[in-house]
Amino acid sequence: MPDSASDGTEPVTDGTDPVTDDLDPATDGAPDRRDDGVVVDRVGKTYDGSGSPVRALDEVSFAVDRGEFVCLVGPSGCGKTTLFRIIAGLADATDGEVRLGGAPVTGPTTDMGVVFQEYHLFPWLTVEENVGFGLDRVDLPETDRNARVAEMLELVGLSEFRDTYPKSLSGGMKQRVAIARALAVDPALLLMDEPFGAVDAQTREMLQRELLDVWQSTGKTVLFVTHDVAEAVTLADRIVVMAAEPGRVREVIDVDIDRPRERGDPAFGEHVARVRDLIGAGR
């Protein structure tokens, strides 16, 4: 697949670059002006196959401010999941680096809470025990630990289900448990990979509203991967749109619509159309 420089389209048409405009020219382009959040700095990933090497990600750079909600979207094959795993410390980049709070990410850390599409709940543990599981890695007195779990259950509206096992929960409730567990360790960054992809449309919209409530009440930094453009426009302060083959940042869009956002709002539809056009051009 040709990249954006050779397929007749331009990544940005207003004379600005969505990535380099965020960089500090005094540091030769290194995006460290936002190091109190998360910085993806020229990340690349090459797979050595049986034939020639495959470049999955190339020079991916963007930053997420502290307390900001950013969504990552792109066409199939653009490397969203690979990039997510690198940011989470679950995979290594071939080149470039990810920084959280100014420090390089070298592996999984309690500074990040991770939520996947699959709930990954332990069926033999209750809701309360699942939420508290991650706290086993944190040095907390038992009273503080119990208070933290209770706080997270209250935050996601599951206090009355504390003694319930996952098999008795709906899909939406299971994902709320997963979110509470991720937040229990008080991470600097909440990473979410298609977290609502396995639930029905009505539950999905409910979870989106609840997630925004949680985000606004906690002030967490959120990076949210989705294939649903309307979901991205509903949730995000900014949307990072990727192109494919190799995966790269095509454009970063500010979603300048007041919350709560209504899908019938013309501005909402305009943002959705713009992102879809960019995704289509980046295949």
Short mmCIF file of N, CA and C in Angstrom, two decimals, residues 153-220:
data_model
loop_
_atom_site.label_atom_id
_atom_site.label_comp_id
_atom_site.label_asym_id
_atom_site.label_seq_id
_atom_site.Cartn_x
_atom_site.Cartn_y
_atom_site.Cartn_z
N LEU A 153 -15.87 0.34 43.69
CA LEU A 153 -17.17 -0.27 43.46
C LEU A 153 -18.27 0.78 43.46
N GLU A 154 -18.16 1.74 44.36
CA GLU A 154 -19.13 2.84 44.39
C GLU A 154 -19.03 3.68 43.13
N LEU A 155 -17.81 3.91 42.67
CA LEU A 155 -17.57 4.73 41.48
C LEU A 155 -18.26 4.16 40.25
N VAL A 156 -18.23 2.83 40.11
CA VAL A 156 -18.83 2.20 38.92
C VAL A 156 -20.23 1.65 39.19
N GLY A 157 -20.77 1.93 40.37
CA GLY A 157 -22.14 1.54 40.67
C GLY A 157 -22.36 0.06 40.91
N LEU A 158 -21.36 -0.61 41.51
CA LEU A 158 -21.48 -2.05 41.73
C LEU A 158 -21.35 -2.45 43.20
N SER A 159 -21.55 -1.52 44.09
CA SER A 159 -21.38 -1.81 45.52
C SER A 159 -22.26 -2.97 45.97
N GLU A 160 -23.48 -3.01 45.48
CA GLU A 160 -24.40 -4.06 45.94
C GLU A 160 -24.09 -5.43 45.34
N PHE A 161 -23.15 -5.47 44.40
CA PHE A 161 -22.78 -6.74 43.77
C PHE A 161 -21.40 -7.22 44.22
N ARG A 162 -20.91 -6.69 45.32
CA ARG A 162 -19.54 -6.98 45.75
C ARG A 162 -19.30 -8.48 45.95
N ASP A 163 -20.31 -9.21 46.39
CA ASP A 163 -20.15 -10.64 46.68
C ASP A 163 -20.60 -11.53 45.54
N THR A 164 -20.90 -10.94 44.40
CA THR A 164 -21.37 -11.69 43.24
C THR A 164 -20.19 -12.21 42.43
N TYR A 165 -20.38 -13.39 41.80
CA TYR A 165 -19.34 -13.95 40.94
C TYR A 165 -19.60 -13.54 39.49
N PRO A 166 -18.55 -13.47 38.67
CA PRO A 166 -18.69 -12.97 37.30
C PRO A 166 -19.75 -13.69 36.46
N LYS A 167 -19.96 -14.97 36.69
CA LYS A 167 -20.91 -15.72 35.87
C LYS A 167 -22.33 -15.17 36.00
N SER A 168 -22.60 -14.44 37.07
CA SER A 168 -23.94 -13.90 37.30
C SER A 168 -24.09 -12.46 36.81
N LEU A 169 -23.05 -11.92 36.19
CA LEU A 169 -23.08 -10.53 35.73
C LEU A 169 -23.34 -10.43 34.24
N SER A 170 -23.96 -9.34 33.83
CA SER A 170 -24.10 -9.04 32.40
C SER A 170 -22.76 -8.59 31.84
N GLY A 171 -22.68 -8.51 30.50
CA GLY A 171 -21.45 -8.06 29.87
C GLY A 171 -21.06 -6.67 30.30
N GLY A 172 -22.04 -5.78 30.37
CA GLY A 172 -21.75 -4.41 30.79
C GLY A 172 -21.24 -4.34 32.21
N MET A 173 -21.81 -5.15 33.09
CA MET A 173 -21.37 -5.16 34.49
C MET A 173 -19.96 -5.72 34.61
N LYS A 174 -19.66 -6.75 33.81
CA LYS A 174 -18.30 -7.31 33.83
C LYS A 174 -17.27 -6.26 33.42
N GLN A 175 -17.62 -5.47 32.41
CA GLN A 175 -16.66 -4.46 31.97
C GLN A 175 -16.51 -3.35 33.02
N ARG A 176 -17.56 -3.07 33.74
CA ARG A 176 -17.45 -2.09 34.83
C ARG A 176 -16.53 -2.61 35.93
N VAL A 177 -16.58 -3.92 36.18
CA VAL A 177 -15.65 -4.52 37.14
C VAL A 177 -14.21 -4.36 36.65
N ALA A 178 -14.01 -4.61 35.34
CA ALA A 178 -12.66 -4.49 34.77
C ALA A 178 -12.14 -3.05 34.88
N ILE A 179 -13.02 -2.08 34.66
CA ILE A 179 -12.62 -0.67 34.77
C ILE A 179 -12.28 -0.34 36.22
N ALA A 180 -13.11 -0.81 37.15
CA ALA A 180 -12.85 -0.56 38.57
C ALA A 180 -11.52 -1.17 38.99
N ARG A 181 -11.23 -2.38 38.50
CA ARG A 181 -9.96 -3.03 38.85
C ARG A 181 -8.78 -2.23 38.31
N ALA A 182 -8.91 -1.73 37.07
CA ALA A 182 -7.82 -0.94 36.48
C ALA A 182 -7.59 0.35 37.26
N LEU A 183 -8.66 0.96 37.76
CA LEU A 183 -8.55 2.23 38.48
C LEU A 183 -8.12 2.05 39.94
N ALA A 184 -8.27 0.84 40.46
CA ALA A 184 -8.02 0.62 41.88
C ALA A 184 -6.58 0.94 42.28
N VAL A 185 -5.64 0.71 41.36
CA VAL A 185 -4.23 0.97 41.68
C VAL A 185 -3.87 2.44 41.53
N ASP A 186 -4.87 3.28 41.22
CA ASP A 186 -4.67 4.72 41.04
C ASP A 186 -3.61 5.01 39.99
N PRO A 187 -3.80 4.51 38.75
CA PRO A 187 -2.78 4.68 37.72
C PRO A 187 -2.73 6.11 37.20
N ALA A 188 -1.57 6.48 36.66
CA ALA A 188 -1.46 7.78 36.00
C ALA A 188 -2.16 7.78 34.66
N LEU A 189 -2.20 6.60 34.01
CA LEU A 189 -2.77 6.47 32.67
C LEU A 189 -3.72 5.29 32.64
N LEU A 190 -4.91 5.50 32.07
CA LEU A 190 -5.86 4.42 31.84
C LEU A 190 -5.85 4.10 30.35
N LEU A 191 -5.43 2.89 30.01
CA LEU A 191 -5.37 2.42 28.63
C LEU A 191 -6.54 1.49 28.37
N MET A 192 -7.28 1.73 27.28
CA MET A 192 -8.47 0.94 27.00
C MET A 192 -8.46 0.53 25.53
N ASP A 193 -8.51 -0.78 25.30
CA ASP A 193 -8.46 -1.33 23.94
C ASP A 193 -9.80 -1.94 23.58
N GLU A 194 -10.60 -1.21 22.81
CA GLU A 194 -11.93 -1.68 22.38
C GLU A 194 -12.73 -2.22 23.57
N PRO A 195 -12.82 -1.50 24.68
CA PRO A 195 -13.41 -2.08 25.88
C PRO A 195 -14.89 -2.38 25.79
N PHE A 196 -15.60 -1.70 24.87
CA PHE A 196 -17.05 -1.90 24.78
C PHE A 196 -17.44 -2.66 23.52
N GLY A 197 -16.47 -3.27 22.88
CA GLY A 197 -16.74 -3.95 21.61
C GLY A 197 -17.57 -5.20 21.72
N ALA A 198 -17.65 -5.79 22.92
CA ALA A 198 -18.35 -7.06 23.07
C ALA A 198 -19.77 -6.92 23.61
N VAL A 199 -20.25 -5.68 23.78
CA VAL A 199 -21.59 -5.49 24.33
C VAL A 199 -22.52 -4.92 23.26
N ASP A 200 -23.82 -5.02 23.52
CA ASP A 200 -24.80 -4.52 22.56
C ASP A 200 -24.78 -2.99 22.52
N ALA A 201 -25.42 -2.44 21.48
CA ALA A 201 -25.35 -0.99 21.23
C ALA A 201 -25.88 -0.17 22.40
N GLN A 202 -27.00 -0.61 22.99
CA GLN A 202 -27.59 0.15 24.09
C GLN A 202 -26.67 0.17 25.30
N THR A 203 -26.10 -1.02 25.62
CA THR A 203 -25.18 -1.10 26.75
C THR A 203 -23.92 -0.29 26.47
N ARG A 204 -23.50 -0.32 25.21
CA ARG A 204 -22.30 0.43 24.82
C ARG A 204 -22.47 1.93 25.11
N GLU A 205 -23.61 2.48 24.71
CA GLU A 205 -23.85 3.90 24.94
C GLU A 205 -23.93 4.22 26.43
N MET A 206 -24.52 3.31 27.20
CA MET A 206 -24.59 3.50 28.64
C MET A 206 -23.18 3.51 29.25
N LEU A 207 -22.34 2.56 28.81
CA LEU A 207 -20.98 2.48 29.34
C LEU A 207 -20.15 3.70 28.93
N GLN A 208 -20.40 4.22 27.74
CA GLN A 208 -19.70 5.44 27.32
C GLN A 208 -20.03 6.60 28.26
N ARG A 209 -21.31 6.75 28.58
CA ARG A 209 -21.71 7.83 29.50
C ARG A 209 -21.08 7.62 30.87
N GLU A 210 -21.09 6.38 31.34
CA GLU A 210 -20.53 6.10 32.66
C GLU A 210 -19.03 6.33 32.68
N LEU A 211 -18.35 5.96 31.58
CA LEU A 211 -16.91 6.17 31.52
C LEU A 211 -16.57 7.66 31.58
N LEU A 212 -17.34 8.47 30.86
CA LEU A 212 -17.10 9.91 30.91
C LEU A 212 -17.31 10.45 32.32
N ASP A 213 -18.32 9.93 33.01
CA ASP A 213 -18.54 10.35 34.40
C ASP A 213 -17.34 9.99 35.28
N VAL A 214 -16.83 8.77 35.09
CA VAL A 214 -15.68 8.32 35.87
C VAL A 214 -14.46 9.17 35.55
N TRP A 215 -14.24 9.43 34.26
CA TRP A 215 -13.09 10.24 33.83
C TRP A 215 -13.17 11.65 34.43
N GLN A 216 -14.35 12.25 34.37
CA GLN A 216 -14.49 13.61 34.87
C GLN A 216 -14.34 13.68 36.39
N SER A 217 -14.73 12.62 37.07
CA SER A 217 -14.63 12.63 38.54
C SER A 217 -13.23 12.28 39.03
N THR A 218 -12.46 11.53 38.23
CA THR A 218 -11.12 11.12 38.66
C THR A 218 -10.01 11.97 38.05
N GLY A 219 -10.27 12.60 36.90
CA GLY A 219 -9.24 13.39 36.23
C GLY A 219 -8.14 12.56 35.62
N LYS A 220 -8.39 11.28 35.36
CA LYS A 220 -7.36 10.41 34.81
C LYS A 220 -7.03 10.78 33.36
#
